[in-house]
């Protein structure tokens, strides 16, 4: 029967296990050395509609979020299915060193995100020159906003990443769990240039701060 | 340069459509990928790790034609070298 893994947490995590997960199935634990992997056995897993997918994705997220409130979490992508517990155990054993190091490094850090967008990125220009001009202006505004946000976060964060997106920038801050409210407060007070919007979200598992070997991209 | 305060903080995730999309985007696009895991196929399209929009589109396509369940006895793919 298919197994759906949720995430990896430290073996000594002081967190109660969520009672139910995807498809209202029990959440079970696989212990491998210093790590635990939480998963559900799904005898009947089907995604026959967008609402099904949405509902089960939210249940998956609820499991992750409940654990993230108490401990470091390395999530799997949804939906990941494996055939047997032995496959999952084998995967964990093969990557034990990478995930143990990642869990230790992330410790009590969570990921806060800023989606910084400029209205002109979605607007068609009348001419190539006008497009380039608008794009350059928008790019400068986005970069300045990201820098201001990073400065405002200051000593709250351990690490900061910025990535380009189709509509602007996405910034990720690794923040101690207990400082997420302060981070949100500082972001609320940011001023934004004309046309720039910021959406702040989190806390999320610090997936962006896993190195590529841990994410297996 | 004129300044505003166009900042939205989603501090109660899941309460509105914007935060719902953020959640769905994260669970589908962020996290560990396991090579060799089972592939979920919908309407003949392999959907191991794809963007949320593609997943929803493929689901809608499948709905137009048939009901499709993941076979419980499906063999896993060979792990990539």
mmCIF file of C-alpha atoms in Angstrom:
data_model
loop_
_atom_site.group_PDB
_atom_site.id
_atom_site.type_symbol
_atom_site.label_atom_id
_atom_site.label_comp_id
_atom_site.label_asym_id
_atom_site.label_seq_id
_atom_site.Cartn_x
_atom_site.Cartn_y
_atom_site.Cartn_z
ATOM 1 C CA UNK A 1 0.000 0.000 0.000
ATOM 2 C CA UNK A 2 1.318 3.438 -0.818
ATOM 3 C CA UNK A 3 3.081 5.425 1.856
ATOM 4 C CA UNK A 4 2.897 9.175 1.857
ATOM 5 C CA UNK A 5 5.761 10.773 3.831
ATOM 6 C CA UNK A 6 5.144 14.164 5.395
ATOM 7 C CA UNK A 7 8.449 15.272 6.810
ATOM 8 C CA UNK A 8 11.622 14.553 8.727
ATOM 9 C CA UNK A 9 12.086 15.761 12.307
ATOM 10 C CA UNK A 10 14.768 15.176 14.955
ATOM 11 C CA UNK A 11 14.382 12.001 16.988
ATOM 12 C CA UNK A 12 14.439 14.026 20.206
ATOM 13 C CA UNK A 13 11.791 16.515 19.076
ATOM 14 C CA UNK A 14 9.472 17.532 21.895
ATOM 15 C CA UNK A 15 6.340 17.534 19.834
ATOM 16 C CA UNK A 16 3.148 15.513 19.917
ATOM 17 C CA UNK A 17 2.425 13.637 16.749
ATOM 18 C CA UNK A 18 -0.566 14.876 14.771
ATOM 19 C CA UNK A 19 -3.427 12.433 15.159
ATOM 20 C CA UNK A 20 -4.614 12.357 11.558
ATOM 21 C CA UNK A 21 -3.305 13.428 8.201
ATOM 22 C CA UNK A 22 -4.096 13.006 4.531
ATOM 23 C CA UNK A 23 -7.292 11.061 3.843
ATOM 24 C CA UNK A 24 -7.882 11.186 7.620
ATOM 25 C CA UNK A 25 -5.300 8.436 7.974
ATOM 26 C CA UNK A 26 -3.159 7.894 11.051
ATOM 27 C CA UNK A 27 0.211 9.602 11.138
ATOM 28 C CA UNK A 28 2.936 7.041 11.820
ATOM 29 C CA UNK A 29 6.611 7.287 12.645
ATOM 30 C CA UNK A 30 9.661 5.663 11.167
ATOM 31 C CA UNK A 31 12.757 6.049 13.342
ATOM 32 C CA UNK A 32 16.173 5.993 11.677
ATOM 33 C CA UNK A 33 19.115 6.840 13.908
ATOM 34 C CA UNK A 34 18.814 10.496 14.997
ATOM 35 C CA UNK A 35 15.846 11.204 12.776
ATOM 36 C CA UNK A 36 12.177 10.399 12.518
ATOM 37 C CA UNK A 37 10.116 10.352 9.375
ATOM 38 C CA UNK A 38 6.384 10.859 9.646
ATOM 39 C CA UNK A 39 4.150 9.202 7.117
ATOM 40 C CA UNK A 40 0.704 7.768 6.461
ATOM 41 C CA UNK A 41 -0.303 4.523 4.827
ATOM 42 C CA UNK A 42 -2.926 5.227 2.197
ATOM 43 C CA UNK A 43 -4.713 2.110 0.987
ATOM 44 C CA UNK A 44 -6.819 4.138 -1.377
ATOM 45 C CA UNK A 45 -5.217 7.288 -2.699
ATOM 46 C CA UNK A 46 -6.912 9.035 -5.530
ATOM 47 C CA UNK A 47 -7.045 12.608 -6.662
ATOM 48 C CA UNK A 48 -10.088 12.836 -8.841
ATOM 49 C CA UNK A 49 -10.818 16.486 -8.590
ATOM 50 C CA UNK A 50 -9.155 19.771 -7.888
ATOM 51 C CA UNK A 51 -11.122 20.095 -4.613
ATOM 52 C CA UNK A 52 -9.794 16.649 -3.570
ATOM 53 C CA UNK A 53 -6.257 17.785 -4.243
ATOM 54 C CA UNK A 54 -6.802 21.020 -2.423
ATOM 55 C CA UNK A 55 -8.381 19.379 0.607
ATOM 56 C CA UNK A 56 -5.648 16.759 0.980
ATOM 57 C CA UNK A 57 -2.898 19.307 0.377
ATOM 58 C CA UNK A 58 -4.291 21.377 3.229
ATOM 59 C CA UNK A 59 -4.392 18.321 5.475
ATOM 60 C CA UNK A 60 -0.789 17.654 4.553
ATOM 61 C CA UNK A 61 0.069 21.241 5.409
ATOM 62 C CA UNK A 62 -1.760 20.991 8.726
ATOM 63 C CA UNK A 63 0.490 18.085 9.772
ATOM 64 C CA UNK A 64 3.601 20.016 8.813
ATOM 65 C CA UNK A 65 2.427 23.172 10.512
ATOM 66 C CA UNK A 66 1.581 21.436 13.778
ATOM 67 C CA UNK A 67 5.094 20.056 13.996
ATOM 68 C CA UNK A 68 6.782 23.238 12.802
ATOM 69 C CA UNK A 69 5.390 25.055 15.825
ATOM 70 C CA UNK A 70 7.635 22.910 18.018
ATOM 71 C CA UNK A 71 10.570 21.538 16.054
ATOM 72 C CA UNK A 72 12.729 21.720 12.928
ATOM 73 C CA UNK A 73 10.947 20.169 9.954
ATOM 74 C CA UNK A 74 12.209 19.057 6.571
ATOM 75 C CA UNK A 75 9.066 18.523 4.479
ATOM 76 C CA UNK A 76 8.566 16.241 1.548
ATOM 77 C CA UNK A 77 6.737 17.574 -1.444
ATOM 78 C CA UNK A 78 3.088 16.716 -1.763
ATOM 79 C CA UNK A 79 2.133 14.235 -2.973
ATOM 80 C CA UNK A 80 5.091 11.879 -2.642
ATOM 81 C CA UNK A 81 4.228 8.199 -2.629
ATOM 82 C CA UNK A 82 6.444 5.228 -1.889
ATOM 83 C CA UNK A 83 5.593 1.560 -2.188
ATOM 84 C CA UNK A 84 6.725 0.214 1.185
ATOM 85 C CA UNK A 85 8.134 1.215 4.550
ATOM 86 C CA UNK A 86 11.403 -0.453 3.559
ATOM 87 C CA UNK A 87 11.761 1.940 0.652
ATOM 88 C CA UNK A 88 11.285 4.862 2.984
ATOM 89 C CA UNK A 89 13.719 3.389 5.503
ATOM 90 C CA UNK A 90 16.246 2.831 2.749
ATOM 91 C CA UNK A 91 15.899 6.411 1.547
ATOM 92 C CA UNK A 92 16.335 7.758 5.068
ATOM 93 C CA UNK A 93 19.364 5.572 5.712
ATOM 94 C CA UNK A 94 20.966 6.618 2.447
ATOM 95 C CA UNK A 95 20.600 10.321 3.244
ATOM 96 C CA UNK A 96 20.942 10.160 7.015
ATOM 97 C CA UNK A 97 24.070 12.293 7.149
ATOM 98 C CA UNK A 98 22.634 15.043 4.917
ATOM 99 C CA UNK A 99 19.362 15.318 6.775
ATOM 100 C CA UNK A 100 20.944 15.091 10.202
ATOM 101 C CA UNK A 101 23.244 17.960 9.285
ATOM 102 C CA UNK A 102 20.355 19.945 7.833
ATOM 103 C CA UNK A 103 18.176 19.430 10.911
ATOM 104 C CA UNK A 104 21.034 20.503 13.171
ATOM 105 C CA UNK A 105 21.739 23.574 11.047
ATOM 106 C CA UNK A 106 18.096 24.634 10.852
ATOM 107 C CA UNK A 107 17.576 23.989 14.569
ATOM 108 C CA UNK A 108 14.833 26.397 15.708
ATOM 109 C CA UNK A 109 14.795 28.414 12.497
ATOM 110 C CA UNK A 110 11.695 28.881 10.365
ATOM 111 C CA UNK A 111 11.327 30.465 6.962
ATOM 112 C CA UNK A 112 9.581 33.780 6.519
ATOM 113 C CA UNK A 113 8.907 34.955 2.986
ATOM 114 C CA UNK A 114 8.361 38.190 1.148
ATOM 115 C CA UNK A 115 6.779 38.197 -2.270
ATOM 116 C CA UNK A 116 7.779 41.576 -3.729
ATOM 117 C CA UNK A 117 6.043 42.461 -6.982
ATOM 118 C CA UNK A 118 5.721 45.420 -9.287
ATOM 119 C CA UNK A 119 2.562 46.165 -11.226
ATOM 120 C CA UNK A 120 4.471 46.921 -14.440
ATOM 121 C CA UNK A 121 5.769 43.333 -14.686
ATOM 122 C CA UNK A 122 2.304 42.215 -15.700
ATOM 123 C CA UNK A 123 1.566 45.183 -17.929
ATOM 124 C CA UNK A 124 2.119 45.159 -21.682
ATOM 125 C CA UNK A 125 4.003 48.179 -22.964
ATOM 126 C CA UNK A 126 3.243 50.064 -26.140
ATOM 127 C CA UNK A 127 6.719 49.690 -27.504
ATOM 128 C CA UNK A 128 9.944 47.876 -26.875
ATOM 129 C CA UNK A 129 11.626 51.016 -25.581
ATOM 130 C CA UNK A 130 8.777 51.789 -23.220
ATOM 131 C CA UNK A 131 8.815 48.198 -21.970
ATOM 132 C CA UNK A 132 12.528 48.288 -21.271
ATOM 133 C CA UNK A 133 12.234 51.618 -19.498
ATOM 134 C CA UNK A 134 9.394 50.397 -17.315
ATOM 135 C CA UNK A 135 11.180 47.163 -16.606
ATOM 136 C CA UNK A 136 14.355 48.930 -15.558
ATOM 137 C CA UNK A 137 12.440 51.238 -13.250
ATOM 138 C CA UNK A 138 10.537 48.353 -11.743
ATOM 139 C CA UNK A 139 13.673 46.276 -11.263
ATOM 140 C CA UNK A 140 15.353 49.118 -9.377
ATOM 141 C CA UNK A 141 12.295 49.583 -7.186
ATOM 142 C CA UNK A 142 12.125 45.873 -6.408
ATOM 143 C CA UNK A 143 15.802 45.642 -5.532
ATOM 144 C CA UNK A 144 15.613 48.681 -3.278
ATOM 145 C CA UNK A 145 12.551 47.296 -1.541
ATOM 146 C CA UNK A 146 14.254 43.965 -0.953
ATOM 147 C CA UNK A 147 17.282 45.708 0.503
ATOM 148 C CA UNK A 148 15.135 47.826 2.802
ATOM 149 C CA UNK A 149 13.292 44.743 3.962
ATOM 150 C CA UNK A 150 16.536 42.936 4.620
ATOM 151 C CA UNK A 151 17.832 45.902 6.587
ATOM 152 C CA UNK A 152 14.583 46.114 8.559
ATOM 153 C CA UNK A 153 14.844 42.425 9.464
ATOM 154 C CA UNK A 154 18.355 43.140 10.689
ATOM 155 C CA UNK A 155 19.493 40.979 13.561
ATOM 156 C CA UNK A 156 16.292 38.936 13.596
ATOM 157 C CA UNK A 157 17.377 36.666 10.809
ATOM 158 C CA UNK A 158 20.242 34.239 10.408
ATOM 159 C CA UNK A 159 20.198 34.008 6.651
ATOM 160 C CA UNK A 160 18.575 35.752 3.698
ATOM 161 C CA UNK A 161 17.975 34.599 0.155
ATOM 162 C CA UNK A 162 16.570 36.476 -2.825
ATOM 163 C CA UNK A 163 15.284 34.856 -5.991
ATOM 164 C CA UNK A 164 13.856 36.326 -9.189
ATOM 165 C CA UNK A 165 10.320 35.415 -10.175
ATOM 166 C CA UNK A 166 8.147 36.194 -13.179
ATOM 167 C CA UNK A 167 6.466 39.049 -11.306
ATOM 168 C CA UNK A 168 9.321 40.361 -9.198
ATOM 169 C CA UNK A 169 11.344 38.962 -6.310
ATOM 170 C CA UNK A 170 10.904 36.384 -3.624
ATOM 171 C CA UNK A 171 12.927 36.855 -0.443
ATOM 172 C CA UNK A 172 13.419 34.222 2.228
ATOM 173 C CA UNK A 173 14.554 34.887 5.772
ATOM 174 C CA UNK A 174 15.650 32.186 8.214
ATOM 175 C CA UNK A 175 14.303 33.458 11.525
ATOM 176 C CA UNK A 176 14.252 31.896 15.016
ATOM 177 C CA UNK A 177 10.790 30.547 15.693
ATOM 178 C CA UNK A 178 10.193 32.851 18.632
ATOM 179 C CA UNK A 179 10.938 35.954 16.573
ATOM 180 C CA UNK A 180 8.401 35.488 13.776
ATOM 181 C CA UNK A 181 5.915 37.950 15.293
ATOM 182 C CA UNK A 182 8.628 40.601 15.574
ATOM 183 C CA UNK A 183 9.635 39.940 11.991
ATOM 184 C CA UNK A 184 6.054 40.462 10.843
ATOM 185 C CA UNK A 185 5.827 43.692 12.812
ATOM 186 C CA UNK A 186 8.960 45.070 11.188
ATOM 187 C CA UNK A 187 7.769 44.110 7.717
ATOM 188 C CA UNK A 188 4.396 45.810 8.290
ATOM 189 C CA UNK A 189 6.154 49.094 8.832
ATOM 190 C CA UNK A 190 7.983 49.038 5.512
ATOM 191 C CA UNK A 191 7.346 51.778 2.985
ATOM 192 C CA UNK A 192 7.036 50.687 -0.616
ATOM 193 C CA UNK A 193 7.779 52.620 -3.816
ATOM 194 C CA UNK A 194 4.975 53.397 -6.251
ATOM 195 C CA UNK A 195 3.718 50.206 -7.877
ATOM 196 C CA UNK A 196 5.438 47.814 -5.462
ATOM 197 C CA UNK A 197 3.512 45.427 -3.239
ATOM 198 C CA UNK A 198 4.805 43.066 -0.581
ATOM 199 C CA UNK A 199 3.071 39.948 0.698
ATOM 200 C CA UNK A 200 4.674 38.536 3.833
ATOM 201 C CA UNK A 201 3.966 34.922 4.736
ATOM 202 C CA UNK A 202 5.188 32.300 7.117
ATOM 203 C CA UNK A 203 6.359 30.656 9.136
ATOM 204 C CA UNK A 204 7.171 27.869 6.704
ATOM 205 C CA UNK A 205 9.602 24.970 6.991
ATOM 206 C CA UNK A 206 13.021 26.258 5.974
ATOM 207 C CA UNK A 207 13.040 24.350 2.694
ATOM 208 C CA UNK A 208 14.843 27.111 0.793
ATOM 209 C CA UNK A 209 17.756 26.867 3.206
ATOM 210 C CA UNK A 210 18.302 23.186 2.601
ATOM 211 C CA UNK A 211 21.239 22.738 0.319
ATOM 212 C CA UNK A 212 20.659 21.119 -3.054
ATOM 213 C CA UNK A 213 21.942 17.760 -1.899
ATOM 214 C CA UNK A 214 19.333 17.616 0.848
ATOM 215 C CA UNK A 215 16.535 18.619 -1.531
ATOM 216 C CA UNK A 216 17.756 16.332 -4.322
ATOM 217 C CA UNK A 217 16.926 18.791 -7.043
ATOM 218 C CA UNK B 1 9.974 58.507 -5.489
ATOM 219 C CA UNK B 2 6.514 58.445 -3.927
ATOM 220 C CA UNK B 3 6.184 55.903 -1.154
ATOM 221 C CA UNK B 4 3.265 53.874 0.087
ATOM 222 C CA UNK B 5 2.701 51.046 2.497
ATOM 223 C CA UNK B 6 1.429 48.271 0.257
ATOM 224 C CA UNK B 7 2.386 45.511 2.651
ATOM 225 C CA UNK B 8 0.129 42.561 3.406
ATOM 226 C CA UNK B 9 1.102 40.200 6.197
ATOM 227 C CA UNK B 10 -0.599 36.805 6.020
ATOM 228 C CA UNK B 11 -0.528 36.027 9.707
ATOM 229 C CA UNK B 12 -3.417 33.575 9.658
ATOM 230 C CA UNK B 13 -2.588 31.271 6.787
ATOM 231 C CA UNK B 14 -5.553 29.563 5.181
ATOM 232 C CA UNK B 15 -8.094 32.191 6.078
ATOM 233 C CA UNK B 16 -8.398 33.700 2.623
ATOM 234 C CA UNK B 17 -7.820 32.839 -0.991
ATOM 235 C CA UNK B 18 -4.399 34.493 -1.162
ATOM 236 C CA UNK B 19 -3.019 32.551 1.775
ATOM 237 C CA UNK B 20 -4.683 29.372 0.537
ATOM 238 C CA UNK B 21 -2.780 29.677 -2.723
ATOM 239 C CA UNK B 22 0.437 30.273 -0.773
ATOM 240 C CA UNK B 23 -0.110 27.054 1.154
ATOM 241 C CA UNK B 24 -0.880 25.013 -1.934
ATOM 242 C CA UNK B 25 2.123 26.460 -3.748
ATOM 243 C CA UNK B 26 4.401 25.517 -0.853
ATOM 244 C CA UNK B 27 3.270 21.945 -0.329
ATOM 245 C CA UNK B 28 3.490 21.128 -4.024
ATOM 246 C CA UNK B 29 6.686 22.997 -4.903
ATOM 247 C CA UNK B 30 8.854 23.038 -1.773
ATOM 248 C CA UNK B 31 10.568 20.190 0.025
ATOM 249 C CA UNK B 32 12.399 16.948 -0.541
ATOM 250 C CA UNK B 33 12.139 15.149 -3.852
ATOM 251 C CA UNK B 34 12.630 11.406 -3.844
ATOM 252 C CA UNK B 35 13.959 9.964 -7.068
ATOM 253 C CA UNK B 36 12.472 6.587 -7.724
ATOM 254 C CA UNK B 37 9.226 7.230 -5.894
ATOM 255 C CA UNK B 38 5.927 6.237 -7.418
ATOM 256 C CA UNK B 39 4.616 8.449 -10.094
ATOM 257 C CA UNK B 40 1.081 9.659 -9.927
ATOM 258 C CA UNK B 41 -0.407 9.718 -13.354
ATOM 259 C CA UNK B 42 -3.540 11.545 -14.236
ATOM 260 C CA UNK B 43 -4.986 11.450 -17.716
ATOM 261 C CA UNK B 44 -1.767 9.867 -18.935
ATOM 262 C CA UNK B 45 0.395 12.728 -17.711
ATOM 263 C CA UNK B 46 3.124 11.901 -15.193
ATOM 264 C CA UNK B 47 2.833 14.312 -12.316
ATOM 265 C CA UNK B 48 5.638 13.659 -9.911
ATOM 266 C CA UNK B 49 6.598 17.217 -9.068
ATOM 267 C CA UNK B 50 4.991 19.886 -11.123
ATOM 268 C CA UNK B 51 3.673 23.306 -10.469
ATOM 269 C CA UNK B 52 0.339 23.701 -8.841
ATOM 270 C CA UNK B 53 -1.316 25.094 -11.961
ATOM 271 C CA UNK B 54 -0.237 22.122 -14.019
ATOM 272 C CA UNK B 55 -1.557 19.721 -11.401
ATOM 273 C CA UNK B 56 -4.912 21.434 -11.294
ATOM 274 C CA UNK B 57 -5.075 21.639 -15.057
ATOM 275 C CA UNK B 58 -4.308 17.965 -15.446
ATOM 276 C CA UNK B 59 -6.895 17.072 -12.844
ATOM 277 C CA UNK B 60 -9.526 19.060 -14.689
ATOM 278 C CA UNK B 61 -8.517 17.344 -17.935
ATOM 279 C CA UNK B 62 -8.879 13.977 -16.269
ATOM 280 C CA UNK B 63 -12.287 14.849 -14.947
ATOM 281 C CA UNK B 64 -13.530 15.504 -18.421
ATOM 282 C CA UNK B 65 -12.819 11.943 -19.473
ATOM 283 C CA UNK B 66 -12.591 9.483 -16.650
ATOM 284 C CA UNK B 67 -12.033 8.718 -12.991
ATOM 285 C CA UNK B 68 -8.418 7.692 -12.378
ATOM 286 C CA UNK B 69 -7.097 6.022 -9.236
ATOM 287 C CA UNK B 70 -3.454 5.404 -8.324
ATOM 288 C CA UNK B 71 -2.937 1.642 -8.632
ATOM 289 C CA UNK B 72 -1.983 0.315 -5.224
ATOM 290 C CA UNK B 73 0.271 -2.334 -6.716
ATOM 291 C CA UNK B 74 2.170 0.076 -8.944
ATOM 292 C CA UNK B 75 5.878 -0.591 -9.174
ATOM 293 C CA UNK B 76 8.270 2.178 -8.249
ATOM 294 C CA UNK B 77 10.523 3.599 -10.869
ATOM 295 C CA UNK B 78 14.176 2.635 -10.866
ATOM 296 C CA UNK B 79 16.201 5.187 -8.977
ATOM 297 C CA UNK B 80 18.124 7.594 -11.178
ATOM 298 C CA UNK B 81 21.896 7.005 -11.121
#
